[in-house]
Short mmCIF file of C-alpha atoms in Angstrom, two decimals:
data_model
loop_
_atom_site.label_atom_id
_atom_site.label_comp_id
_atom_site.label_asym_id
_atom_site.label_seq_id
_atom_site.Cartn_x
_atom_site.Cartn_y
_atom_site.Cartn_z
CA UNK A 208 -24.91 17.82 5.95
CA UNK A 209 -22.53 15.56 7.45
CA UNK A 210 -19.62 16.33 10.65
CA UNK A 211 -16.09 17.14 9.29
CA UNK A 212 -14.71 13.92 11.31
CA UNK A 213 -16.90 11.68 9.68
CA UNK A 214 -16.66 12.99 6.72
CA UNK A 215 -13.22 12.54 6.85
CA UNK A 216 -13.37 8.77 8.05
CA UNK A 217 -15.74 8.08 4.95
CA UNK A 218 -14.10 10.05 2.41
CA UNK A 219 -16.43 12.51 0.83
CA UNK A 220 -16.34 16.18 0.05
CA UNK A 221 -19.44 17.73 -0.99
CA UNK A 222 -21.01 16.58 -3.91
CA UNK A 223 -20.41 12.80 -3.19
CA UNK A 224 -23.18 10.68 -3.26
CA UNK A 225 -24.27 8.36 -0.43
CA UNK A 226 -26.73 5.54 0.04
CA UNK A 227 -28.75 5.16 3.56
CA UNK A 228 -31.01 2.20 5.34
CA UNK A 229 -33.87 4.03 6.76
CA UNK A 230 -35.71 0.87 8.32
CA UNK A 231 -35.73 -1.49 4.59
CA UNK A 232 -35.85 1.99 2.44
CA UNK A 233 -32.79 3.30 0.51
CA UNK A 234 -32.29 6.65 0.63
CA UNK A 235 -29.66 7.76 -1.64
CA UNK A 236 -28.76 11.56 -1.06
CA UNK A 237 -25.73 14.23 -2.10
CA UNK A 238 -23.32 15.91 0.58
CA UNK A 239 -24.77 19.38 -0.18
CA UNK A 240 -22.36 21.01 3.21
CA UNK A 241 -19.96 19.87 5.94
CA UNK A 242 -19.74 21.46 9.27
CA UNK A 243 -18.05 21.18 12.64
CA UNK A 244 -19.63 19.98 15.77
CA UNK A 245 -18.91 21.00 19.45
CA UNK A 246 -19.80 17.52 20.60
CA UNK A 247 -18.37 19.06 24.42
CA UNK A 248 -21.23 21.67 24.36
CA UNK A 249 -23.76 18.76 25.15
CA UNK A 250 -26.51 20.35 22.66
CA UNK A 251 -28.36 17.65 20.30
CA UNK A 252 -26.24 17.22 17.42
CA UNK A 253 -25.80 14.63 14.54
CA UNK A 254 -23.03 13.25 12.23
CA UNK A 255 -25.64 13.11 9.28
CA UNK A 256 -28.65 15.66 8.89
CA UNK A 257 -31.27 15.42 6.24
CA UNK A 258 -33.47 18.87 5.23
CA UNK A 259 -36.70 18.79 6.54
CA UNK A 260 -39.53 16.18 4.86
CA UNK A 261 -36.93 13.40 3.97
CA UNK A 262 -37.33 11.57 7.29
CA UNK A 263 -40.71 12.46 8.18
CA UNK A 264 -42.78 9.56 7.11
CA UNK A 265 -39.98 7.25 9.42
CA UNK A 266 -40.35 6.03 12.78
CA UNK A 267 -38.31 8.81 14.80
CA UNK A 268 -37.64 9.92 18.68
CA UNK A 269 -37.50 13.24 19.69
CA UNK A 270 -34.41 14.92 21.74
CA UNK A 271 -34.27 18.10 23.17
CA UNK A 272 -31.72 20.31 25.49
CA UNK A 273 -33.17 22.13 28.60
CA UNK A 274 -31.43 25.41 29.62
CA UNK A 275 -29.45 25.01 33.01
CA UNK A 276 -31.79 25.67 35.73
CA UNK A 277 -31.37 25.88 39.35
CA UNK A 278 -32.04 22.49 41.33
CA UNK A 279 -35.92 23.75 42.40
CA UNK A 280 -36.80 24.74 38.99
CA UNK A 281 -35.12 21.52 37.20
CA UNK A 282 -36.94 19.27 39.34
CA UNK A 283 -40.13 21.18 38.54
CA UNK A 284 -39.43 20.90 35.17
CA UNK A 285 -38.22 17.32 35.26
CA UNK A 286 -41.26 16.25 37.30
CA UNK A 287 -43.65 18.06 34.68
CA UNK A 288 -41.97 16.17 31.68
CA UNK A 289 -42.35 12.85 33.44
CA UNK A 290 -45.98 13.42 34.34
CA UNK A 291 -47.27 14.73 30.57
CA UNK A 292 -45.01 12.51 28.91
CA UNK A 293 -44.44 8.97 30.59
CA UNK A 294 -42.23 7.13 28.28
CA UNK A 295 -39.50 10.06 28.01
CA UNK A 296 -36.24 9.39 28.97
CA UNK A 297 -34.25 12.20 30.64
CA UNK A 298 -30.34 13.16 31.22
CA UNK A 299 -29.42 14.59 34.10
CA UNK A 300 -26.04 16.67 31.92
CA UNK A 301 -25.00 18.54 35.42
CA UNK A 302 -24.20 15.50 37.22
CA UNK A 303 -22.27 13.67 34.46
CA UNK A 304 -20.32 16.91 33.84
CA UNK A 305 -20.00 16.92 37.72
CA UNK A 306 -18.64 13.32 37.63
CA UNK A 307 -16.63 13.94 34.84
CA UNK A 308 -14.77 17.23 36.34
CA UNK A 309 -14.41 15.02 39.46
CA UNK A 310 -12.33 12.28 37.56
CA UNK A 311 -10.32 15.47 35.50
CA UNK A 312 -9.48 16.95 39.39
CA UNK A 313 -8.27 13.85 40.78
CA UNK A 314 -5.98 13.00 37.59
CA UNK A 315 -5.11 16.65 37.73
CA UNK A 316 -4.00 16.01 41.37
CA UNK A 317 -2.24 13.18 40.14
CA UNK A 318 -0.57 14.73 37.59
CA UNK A 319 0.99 17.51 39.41
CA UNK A 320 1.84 14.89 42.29
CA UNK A 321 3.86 13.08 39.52
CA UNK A 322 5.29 16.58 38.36
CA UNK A 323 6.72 17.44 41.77
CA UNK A 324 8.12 14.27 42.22
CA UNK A 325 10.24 14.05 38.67
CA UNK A 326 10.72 17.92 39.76
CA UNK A 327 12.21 16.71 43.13
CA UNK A 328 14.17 13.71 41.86
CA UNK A 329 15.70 15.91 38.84
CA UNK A 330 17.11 17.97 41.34
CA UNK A 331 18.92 15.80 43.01
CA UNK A 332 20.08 13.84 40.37
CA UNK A 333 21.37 17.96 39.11
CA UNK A 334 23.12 17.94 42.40
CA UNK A 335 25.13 15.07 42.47
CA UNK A 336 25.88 15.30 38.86
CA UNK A 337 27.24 18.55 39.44
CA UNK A 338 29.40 17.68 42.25
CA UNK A 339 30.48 14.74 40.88
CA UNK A 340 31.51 16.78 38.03
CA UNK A 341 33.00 19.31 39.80
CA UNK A 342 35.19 16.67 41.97
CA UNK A 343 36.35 15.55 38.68
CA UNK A 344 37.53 18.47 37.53
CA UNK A 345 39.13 19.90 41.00
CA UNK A 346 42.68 19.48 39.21
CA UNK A 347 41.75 22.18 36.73
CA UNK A 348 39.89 24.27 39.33
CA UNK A 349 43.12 24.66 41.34
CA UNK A 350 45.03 24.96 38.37
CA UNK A 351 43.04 27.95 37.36
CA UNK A 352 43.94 29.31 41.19
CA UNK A 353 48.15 28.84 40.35
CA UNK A 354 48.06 30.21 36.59
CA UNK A 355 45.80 33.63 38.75
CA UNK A 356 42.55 33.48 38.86
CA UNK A 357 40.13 34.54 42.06
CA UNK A 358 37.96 32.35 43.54
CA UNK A 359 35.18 35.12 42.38
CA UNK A 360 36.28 34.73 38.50
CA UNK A 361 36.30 31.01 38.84
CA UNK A 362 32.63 31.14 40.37
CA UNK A 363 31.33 33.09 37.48
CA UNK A 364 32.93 30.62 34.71
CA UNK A 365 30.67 28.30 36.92
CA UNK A 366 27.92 30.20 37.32
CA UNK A 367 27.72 30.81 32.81
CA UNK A 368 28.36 27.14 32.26
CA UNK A 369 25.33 26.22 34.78
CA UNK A 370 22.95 29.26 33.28
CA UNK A 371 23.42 28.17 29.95
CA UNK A 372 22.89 23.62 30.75
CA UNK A 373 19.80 24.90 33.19
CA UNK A 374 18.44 27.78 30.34
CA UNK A 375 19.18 24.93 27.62
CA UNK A 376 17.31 22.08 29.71
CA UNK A 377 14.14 24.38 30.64
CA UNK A 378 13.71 26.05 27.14
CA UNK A 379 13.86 22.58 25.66
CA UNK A 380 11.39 20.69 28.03
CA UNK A 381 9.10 23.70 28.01
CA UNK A 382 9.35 24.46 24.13
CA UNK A 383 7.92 20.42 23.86
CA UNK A 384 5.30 20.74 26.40
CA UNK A 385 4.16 23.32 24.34
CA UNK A 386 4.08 21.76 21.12
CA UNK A 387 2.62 18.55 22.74
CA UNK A 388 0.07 20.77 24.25
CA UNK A 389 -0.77 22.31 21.00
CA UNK A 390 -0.64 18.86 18.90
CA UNK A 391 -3.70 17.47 21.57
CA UNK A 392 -5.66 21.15 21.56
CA UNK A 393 -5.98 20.52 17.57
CA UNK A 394 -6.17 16.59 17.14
CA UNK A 395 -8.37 16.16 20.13
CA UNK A 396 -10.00 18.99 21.72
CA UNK A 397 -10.97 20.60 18.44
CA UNK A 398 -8.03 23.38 18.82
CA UNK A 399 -9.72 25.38 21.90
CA UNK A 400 -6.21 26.30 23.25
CA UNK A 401 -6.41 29.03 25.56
CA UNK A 402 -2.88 29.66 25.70
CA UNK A 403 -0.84 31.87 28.77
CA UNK A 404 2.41 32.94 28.39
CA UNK A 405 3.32 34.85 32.02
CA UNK A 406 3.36 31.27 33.90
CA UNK A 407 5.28 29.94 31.75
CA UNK A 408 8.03 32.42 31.32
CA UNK A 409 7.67 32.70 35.27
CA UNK A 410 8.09 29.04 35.58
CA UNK A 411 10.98 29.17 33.17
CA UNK A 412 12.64 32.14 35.00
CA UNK A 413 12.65 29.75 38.33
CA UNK A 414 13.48 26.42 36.89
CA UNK A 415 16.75 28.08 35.86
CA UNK A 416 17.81 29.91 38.74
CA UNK A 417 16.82 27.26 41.07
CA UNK A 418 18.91 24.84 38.77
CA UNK A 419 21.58 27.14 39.13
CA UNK A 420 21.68 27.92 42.53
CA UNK A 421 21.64 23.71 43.34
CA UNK A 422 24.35 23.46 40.59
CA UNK A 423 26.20 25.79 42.90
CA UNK A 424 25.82 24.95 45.95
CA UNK A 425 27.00 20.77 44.46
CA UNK A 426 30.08 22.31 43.62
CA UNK A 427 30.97 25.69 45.61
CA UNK A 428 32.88 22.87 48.39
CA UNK A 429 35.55 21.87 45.11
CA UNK A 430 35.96 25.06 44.08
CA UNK A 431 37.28 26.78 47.32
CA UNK A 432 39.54 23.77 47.47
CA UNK A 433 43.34 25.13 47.69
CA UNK A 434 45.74 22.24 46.52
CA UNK A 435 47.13 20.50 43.14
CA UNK A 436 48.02 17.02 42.78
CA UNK A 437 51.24 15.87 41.55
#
């Protein structure tokens, strides 16, 4: 029985044949199955397993998983192992999973440090775009005014034009966040996505309205402006 991965890195499907060094002793055997390991889980698991009597008669070492226990009881446990058996080596799993969600928090940190930053400076860069759009276009703007329209009608042409850049802008970066999101769930994490839509569309919902409301406010000063250039 050998892991999908590895299976796929040597290039056999069941029924191939392969050779093994057991110690000097060539074991030649046939890919009867291939299965898929939860190497996160932190059970004992292998990328090659032989059925039982094969490997007997060669030198081996035993592993084993312990339930989780509470500290009192592990220690017992631990303790008891170490007297009865004095050469056995033991893993404490809780602390390197502890360790290891310590590292994930602080890049998480990180990351949505970084996030509010490009967040921040996207904004701004939003704003001045906007008004220095909107002082480029002031001609038109109080052109629009002569030829009849309100101030209210040329707000609203505003107002579409921004909904539309801002809803174009968040559906694209949140359509490939997804799809990069998906693409390391299945080539990495062994595709446990647990996927949730409500922040997302809530998060979508206020990127746009808050990119339209500082589109606005860049350009509501040029488009109360009254006069026309010759």
């Amino acid at each position: 029985s050998i892991e999908s991965s590895f299976a796929k890195q040597l290039g056999v499907t069941v029924g191939s044949t392969l050779s093994f060094d057991v110690f000097g002793v060539e074991i030649k055997s046939r890919v009867l199955n291939i299965r898929r390991v939860r190497w996160s889980s932190f059970h004992p698991n292998f990328y090659v397993k032989f059925q039982q009597g094969v490997l007997d008669d060669a030198p081996k070492t035993y592993i084993a998983a312990i339930p989780k226990l509470l500290f009192n009881e592990k220690m017992k446990v631990q303790n008891a192992i170490v007297k009865q058996f004095s050469n056995i080596s033991i893993i404490d799993v809780d602390q390197i999973v502890d360790r290891i969600l310590n590292i994930s928090k602080q890049m998480n940190n990180a990351i949505i440090l970084m996030a509010w930053v490009a967040l921040i400076a996207g904004f701004c860069v939003l704003f001045f775009i906007s008004r220095f759009q909107a002082q480029q276009r002031q001609y038109d703007f109080t052109l629009l005014k002569v030829l009849g329209c309100q101030f209210s009608q040329i707000r609203q042409i505003a107002l579409i034009e921004f909904v539309i850049l801002g809803g174009m802008a968040v559906l694209t970066g949140g359509l490939l966040s997804v799809i990069v999101s998906i693409l390391l769930s299945y080539f990495i994490f062994d595709n446990h996505l647990v996927f949730y839509w409500q922040p997302l569309l809530l998060n979508t919902m206020l990127l746009i309205l808050v990119s339209v409301l500082t589109g606005i406010s860049a350009t509501h000063h040029y488009l109360n402006l009254n006069y026309l250039s010759n």
